Amino acid sequence: MNQKKILLSLALLPLVTLLNFTTPEKAGVDTTENSSKALSGKITMSGAYALYPMAVKWGEEFKKLNPGVTFDIQGGGAGKGMTDVLSGTVNFGMVSRDISPEEVKKGAYGIAVCKDAVIPVINPNNPYLDLIKQKGITRNQFYKIFITGEITTWGEVLGNKSMKPIKIFTRSDAAGAAESWAKFLGNAYKQEDLMGTGVFGDPGLAQAVAKDPLGMGFNNINFVYDNKSRKPQPGLFPCPIDLNNNRVFDAAENVYGSLDIIDDAILSGAYPSPPARALYLVTKGKPTNPLMVAFLQWVLADGQRYLDEAGFVKLPADLLKKEASSLTTTN
């Protein structure tokens, strides 16, 4: 796929989302009263782009087992998912960040379902790509680029005389990816502390970096890598993080070669957390509806088999067991 096609596909992604998954009118789960009968009804979700492809896969597979169940799933960012579920617009909000105490007070109940990561990205046509590959970029340098603005040129990052500016992009919508990237730069920081040109959605941010050789941003892992080839998207290059600050991108730090390698690094902890993070399906109050509970129990058990194929990472077995045991169809 050439650069033009990549940009076109990234540009069309939000439209495909709109065509395939229309805005839910109202959360409505038409369940059977008797659990021994086949499940039927409609499950609605909205929220994080990070979890969207996995939710679609889970919906497809669950529907094969339960043909009477339909799904209405749309992206829009973690903030939209949280707003929609708390307002009763959808059954599940897809959220790719920690749930705040204020949201818990409003009734948000999060069920951790898998793990992924946010990856810093640059353009593969960056004129200093070879030097970036040799040195990587330290956490403190990212901090001075995204938080304080002390670093504004590629020369300041790489120690040469380049005065070419770093074109910084961030998310304009309330996004778990932006929240996770900010916390990587300092636990006290939030999305609104990040500098850069605001771009809506994961597809939009990926497209912005892919169009600008001097660009830098961050994306959810499934927008950085092609799920079929398992390689980075041609329009994006995972920006190596110099985790030990020695200004040499060591072999142990090189975890970006493929989706499988970065997934292993997330699982082992070789890639830091944050920006690795748990992903949640959030309900308004503890779920007791039979269809919602049945779907969640399936996600936490058989549904886990699809994570690797889709480029996501399993949560520890004890956490999955704890989440599943908390589910019940009675209050």
Coordinates of C-alpha atoms in Angstrom, one line a residue:
M1 CA 0.0 0.0 0.0
N2 CA 1.5 3.3 -1.0
Q3 CA 1.6 6.5 1.0
K4 CA -1.4 8.0 -0.8
K5 CA -3.5 4.9 -0.1
I6 CA -2.5 4.9 3.6
L7 CA -3.5 8.5 4.0
L8 CA -6.8 7.8 2.2
S9 CA -7.6 4.8 4.5
L10 CA -6.8 6.8 7.6
A11 CA -9.0 9.7 6.4
L12 CA -11.9 7.3 5.6
L13 CA -11.8 5.5 9.0
P14 CA -14.2 7.8 10.8
L15 CA -16.6 7.6 7.9
V16 CA -16.5 3.8 7.9
T17 CA -17.3 4.0 11.7
L18 CA -20.3 6.2 10.9
L19 CA -21.6 4.0 8.2
N20 CA -21.3 0.7 10.0
F21 CA -22.4 1.8 13.5
T22 CA -25.1 4.4 13.6
T23 CA -25.7 6.5 16.7
P24 CA -27.6 4.5 19.2
E25 CA -31.0 6.0 20.0
K26 CA -31.2 4.7 23.5
A27 CA -29.7 1.9 25.5
G28 CA -32.1 -1.0 25.3
V29 CA -31.4 -4.5 26.2
D30 CA -34.3 -6.7 25.3
T31 CA -33.4 -9.8 27.2
T32 CA -35.0 -13.1 27.8
E33 CA -36.2 -13.7 31.4
N34 CA -35.1 -17.3 31.4
S35 CA -31.4 -17.8 31.1
S36 CA -31.9 -21.3 29.6
K37 CA -33.3 -19.7 26.5
A38 CA -31.1 -18.3 23.7
L39 CA -30.0 -14.8 24.4
S40 CA -31.5 -12.0 22.4
G41 CA -31.6 -8.2 22.5
K42 CA -29.4 -5.3 21.5
I43 CA -26.1 -4.2 23.0
T44 CA -24.9 -0.6 22.4
M45 CA -21.4 0.8 23.0
S46 CA -19.5 4.0 22.3
G47 CA -16.1 5.4 23.2
A48 CA -12.4 4.8 23.0
Y49 CA -10.9 4.3 19.6
A50 CA -8.4 2.1 21.4
L51 CA -11.0 -0.5 22.3
Y52 CA -13.2 -0.1 19.2
P53 CA -11.7 -2.8 16.9
M54 CA -11.7 -5.3 19.8
A55 CA -15.3 -4.5 20.7
V56 CA -16.3 -5.0 17.0
K57 CA -14.5 -8.4 17.0
W58 CA -16.2 -9.5 20.2
G59 CA -19.5 -8.4 18.9
E60 CA -19.1 -10.4 15.7
E61 CA -18.0 -13.6 17.6
F62 CA -20.7 -13.3 20.3
K63 CA -23.4 -12.8 17.6
K64 CA -22.3 -16.1 16.0
L65 CA -23.0 -17.9 19.2
N66 CA -26.2 -15.9 19.8
P67 CA -27.8 -14.9 16.5
G68 CA -30.6 -13.1 18.3
V69 CA -28.2 -10.5 19.7
T70 CA -27.4 -7.4 17.7
F71 CA -24.7 -4.8 18.4
D72 CA -24.5 -1.0 17.8
I73 CA -20.9 0.1 18.3
Q74 CA -19.3 3.5 17.6
G75 CA -16.0 5.3 18.4
G76 CA -15.7 8.9 19.4
G77 CA -13.1 8.7 22.2
A78 CA -13.1 7.7 25.9
G79 CA -14.8 10.9 27.0
K80 CA -17.8 10.3 24.7
G81 CA -18.0 6.7 25.9
M82 CA -18.1 7.9 29.6
T83 CA -20.7 10.6 28.8
D84 CA -22.9 8.3 26.8
V85 CA -23.0 5.5 29.4
L86 CA -23.6 7.9 32.3
S87 CA -26.5 9.5 30.4
G88 CA -28.0 6.1 29.6
T89 CA -27.5 6.5 25.9
V90 CA -25.5 3.2 25.6
N91 CA -25.1 0.1 27.6
F92 CA -21.3 0.1 27.6
G93 CA -18.8 3.0 27.5
M94 CA -15.4 2.0 26.1
V95 CA -12.8 3.8 28.2
S96 CA -9.0 3.7 27.8
R97 CA -7.9 5.5 31.0
D98 CA -8.5 5.2 34.7
I99 CA -12.0 6.0 35.9
S100 CA -12.0 9.1 38.1
P101 CA -13.5 9.2 41.6
E102 CA -16.0 11.8 40.4
E103 CA -17.1 9.5 37.6
V104 CA -17.5 6.6 40.1
K105 CA -19.7 8.9 42.2
K106 CA -21.9 9.4 39.2
G107 CA -22.3 5.6 38.8
A108 CA -19.5 4.6 36.5
Y109 CA -18.6 0.9 37.1
G110 CA -15.5 -0.2 35.2
I111 CA -14.7 -3.8 34.1
A112 CA -11.1 -4.2 32.9
V113 CA -11.2 -6.4 29.8
C114 CA -7.7 -6.2 28.2
K115 CA -4.6 -4.0 27.9
D116 CA -2.8 -2.0 25.2
A117 CA -0.5 1.0 24.9
V118 CA -0.1 4.5 23.5
I119 CA 3.0 4.8 21.3
P120 CA 4.7 8.1 20.3
V121 CA 4.9 8.4 16.5
I122 CA 6.8 10.4 14.0
N123 CA 6.9 10.5 10.2
P124 CA 9.1 7.9 8.5
N125 CA 10.3 10.6 6.1
N126 CA 11.7 12.6 9.0
P127 CA 15.0 14.0 7.7
Y128 CA 16.7 12.9 11.0
L129 CA 15.2 9.4 11.2
D130 CA 18.6 7.6 11.2
L131 CA 19.8 9.7 14.1
I132 CA 16.5 9.2 16.0
K133 CA 16.9 5.5 15.5
Q134 CA 20.4 5.7 17.0
K135 CA 19.6 7.9 20.0
G136 CA 15.9 7.5 20.8
I137 CA 14.1 10.3 22.7
T138 CA 14.2 10.3 26.5
R139 CA 11.1 10.8 28.7
N140 CA 12.5 14.1 29.9
Q141 CA 12.8 15.3 26.3
F142 CA 9.2 14.3 25.6
Y143 CA 8.3 16.2 28.8
K144 CA 10.1 19.4 27.5
I145 CA 8.4 19.0 24.1
F146 CA 4.8 18.3 25.2
I147 CA 4.5 19.9 28.6
T148 CA 6.9 22.8 29.1
G149 CA 7.7 23.7 25.5
E150 CA 11.4 24.1 26.3
I151 CA 12.3 22.0 23.3
T152 CA 11.0 23.2 20.0
T153 CA 13.5 22.0 17.3
W154 CA 14.8 18.7 16.2
G155 CA 18.4 20.0 16.8
E156 CA 17.6 20.4 20.5
V157 CA 16.5 16.8 20.7
L158 CA 19.3 15.3 18.7
G159 CA 22.2 17.5 19.6
N160 CA 22.9 18.9 16.1
K161 CA 22.4 22.3 14.7
S162 CA 19.0 21.7 13.1
M163 CA 16.6 24.6 13.5
K164 CA 13.7 22.6 11.9
P165 CA 10.7 22.8 14.2
I166 CA 9.0 19.8 15.8
K167 CA 5.4 19.9 14.6
I168 CA 3.5 18.6 17.7
F169 CA 0.1 17.1 17.4
T170 CA -2.3 16.1 20.2
R171 CA -5.9 15.1 20.6
S172 CA -8.7 17.7 20.5
D173 CA -11.3 15.3 21.8
A174 CA -11.4 13.8 25.3
A175 CA -9.2 10.8 24.8
G176 CA -7.8 8.1 27.0
A177 CA -4.7 8.0 24.7
A178 CA -3.9 11.7 25.5
E179 CA -4.5 11.1 29.2
S180 CA -2.2 8.1 29.2
W181 CA 0.5 10.0 27.3
A182 CA 0.3 12.9 29.7
K183 CA 0.6 10.6 32.8
F184 CA 3.7 9.0 31.2
L185 CA 5.3 12.5 31.2
G186 CA 4.4 13.0 34.9
N187 CA 1.6 11.5 37.0
A188 CA 0.1 14.9 37.8
Y189 CA -0.4 15.8 34.2
K190 CA -3.6 15.5 32.2
Q191 CA -4.6 15.8 28.6
E192 CA -5.2 19.5 28.9
D193 CA -1.5 20.0 29.9
L194 CA -0.3 18.6 26.5
M195 CA 1.0 21.1 23.9
G196 CA 0.4 20.7 20.2
T197 CA -2.1 21.2 17.4
G198 CA -5.3 19.5 18.5
V199 CA -6.7 16.9 16.1
F200 CA -9.9 15.0 16.5
G201 CA -9.7 11.2 17.0
D202 CA -7.0 8.6 16.6
P203 CA -7.4 8.4 12.8
G204 CA -7.1 12.2 12.5
L205 CA -3.9 12.3 14.6
A206 CA -2.3 9.5 12.6
Q207 CA -3.2 11.2 9.4
A208 CA -1.7 14.5 10.6
V209 CA 1.7 12.9 11.5
A210 CA 1.7 10.9 8.3
K211 CA 1.3 14.1 6.2
D212 CA 4.1 16.1 8.0
P213 CA 7.8 14.9 7.8
L214 CA 8.5 17.0 10.9
G215 CA 5.4 15.8 12.8
M216 CA 5.3 14.1 16.2
G217 CA 2.2 12.7 18.0
F218 CA 0.9 9.6 19.8
N219 CA -1.5 6.9 18.8
N220 CA -3.2 3.9 20.3
I221 CA -1.2 0.8 19.3
N222 CA -3.8 -0.4 16.8
F223 CA -3.4 2.8 14.8
V224 CA 0.4 2.5 14.7
Y225 CA 0.5 -1.1 13.5
D226 CA -1.2 -2.8 10.6
N227 CA -3.2 -5.7 12.2
K228 CA -2.6 -8.1 9.2
S229 CA 1.1 -7.4 8.4
R230 CA 1.8 -6.8 12.1
K231 CA 4.2 -4.1 10.9
P232 CA 4.0 -0.3 11.5
Q233 CA 1.7 1.6 9.1
P234 CA 3.8 3.0 6.2
G235 CA 2.7 6.5 7.1
L236 CA 3.9 6.2 10.7
F237 CA 7.1 5.3 12.5
P238 CA 7.0 4.3 16.2
C239 CA 9.3 6.9 17.9
P240 CA 11.8 5.0 20.1
I241 CA 11.9 5.9 23.8
D242 CA 15.3 6.0 25.4
L243 CA 14.1 4.6 28.7
N244 CA 17.5 4.5 30.4
N245 CA 18.5 8.0 29.3
N246 CA 21.9 7.0 28.0
R247 CA 21.3 8.7 24.6
V248 CA 21.8 5.3 22.9
F249 CA 18.8 3.3 21.7
D250 CA 19.9 0.0 23.1
A251 CA 18.8 -3.4 21.8
A252 CA 16.8 -4.0 25.0
E253 CA 14.8 -0.9 24.3
N254 CA 14.0 -1.9 20.7
V255 CA 10.5 -3.3 21.1
Y256 CA 8.8 -1.6 18.1
G257 CA 9.6 -4.0 15.2
S258 CA 6.2 -5.6 15.0
L259 CA 2.9 -5.7 16.7
D260 CA 3.8 -9.0 18.3
I261 CA 7.1 -7.6 19.7
I262 CA 5.4 -4.6 21.3
D263 CA 2.6 -6.7 22.7
D264 CA 5.2 -9.0 24.4
A265 CA 6.9 -5.9 25.7
I266 CA 3.6 -4.6 27.2
L267 CA 2.9 -8.0 28.8
S268 CA 6.4 -8.2 30.3
G269 CA 6.5 -4.6 31.4
A270 CA 9.5 -3.8 29.1
Y271 CA 7.3 -1.1 27.7
P272 CA 6.3 1.3 30.5
S273 CA 2.9 1.7 32.1
P274 CA 1.7 4.3 31.5
P275 CA 1.5 4.7 28.5
A276 CA 0.6 1.0 28.5
R277 CA -2.8 0.8 30.3
A278 CA -5.9 -1.3 31.0
L279 CA -9.0 -0.8 28.8
Y280 CA -12.4 -0.9 30.4
L281 CA -16.0 -1.5 29.5
V282 CA -18.0 0.8 31.8
T283 CA -21.6 0.5 32.8
K284 CA -23.9 2.8 34.8
G285 CA -24.0 1.0 38.1
K286 CA -23.0 -2.6 38.6
P287 CA -24.4 -4.6 35.7
T288 CA -27.2 -7.0 36.5
N289 CA -29.0 -7.3 33.2
P290 CA -28.7 -10.9 32.0
L291 CA -27.6 -10.1 28.5
M292 CA -25.0 -7.5 29.6
V293 CA -23.6 -9.9 32.2
A294 CA -23.6 -12.8 29.8
F295 CA -21.6 -10.8 27.3
L296 CA -19.1 -9.5 29.9
Q297 CA -18.6 -13.1 31.3
W298 CA -17.9 -14.3 27.7
V299 CA -15.5 -11.4 27.1
L300 CA -13.5 -12.2 30.2
A301 CA -13.4 -15.9 29.3
D302 CA -13.7 -17.2 25.7
G303 CA -13.5 -13.7 24.3
Q304 CA -9.9 -13.4 25.5
R305 CA -8.8 -15.8 22.7
Y306 CA -9.3 -13.1 20.1
L307 CA -7.0 -10.5 21.8
D308 CA -3.7 -11.6 20.3
E309 CA -5.1 -11.8 16.8
A310 CA -6.5 -8.2 17.1
G311 CA -3.2 -6.9 18.6
F312 CA -4.3 -6.5 22.3
V313 CA -2.8 -8.0 25.4
K314 CA -4.4 -10.2 28.1
L315 CA -4.7 -9.0 31.6
P316 CA -3.2 -11.1 34.4
A317 CA -5.3 -14.3 35.0
D318 CA -6.1 -13.3 38.6
L319 CA -7.5 -10.0 37.6
L320 CA -9.7 -11.6 34.9
K321 CA -11.0 -14.0 37.5
K322 CA -11.7 -11.2 39.9
E323 CA -13.5 -9.2 37.3
A324 CA -15.6 -12.2 36.3
S325 CA -16.5 -13.2 39.8
S326 CA -17.8 -9.7 40.5
L327 CA -20.6 -10.1 37.9
T328 CA -24.0 -11.3 38.8
T329 CA -27.5 -11.0 37.5
T330 CA -29.0 -10.1 40.8
N331 CA -28.5 -7.0 42.9

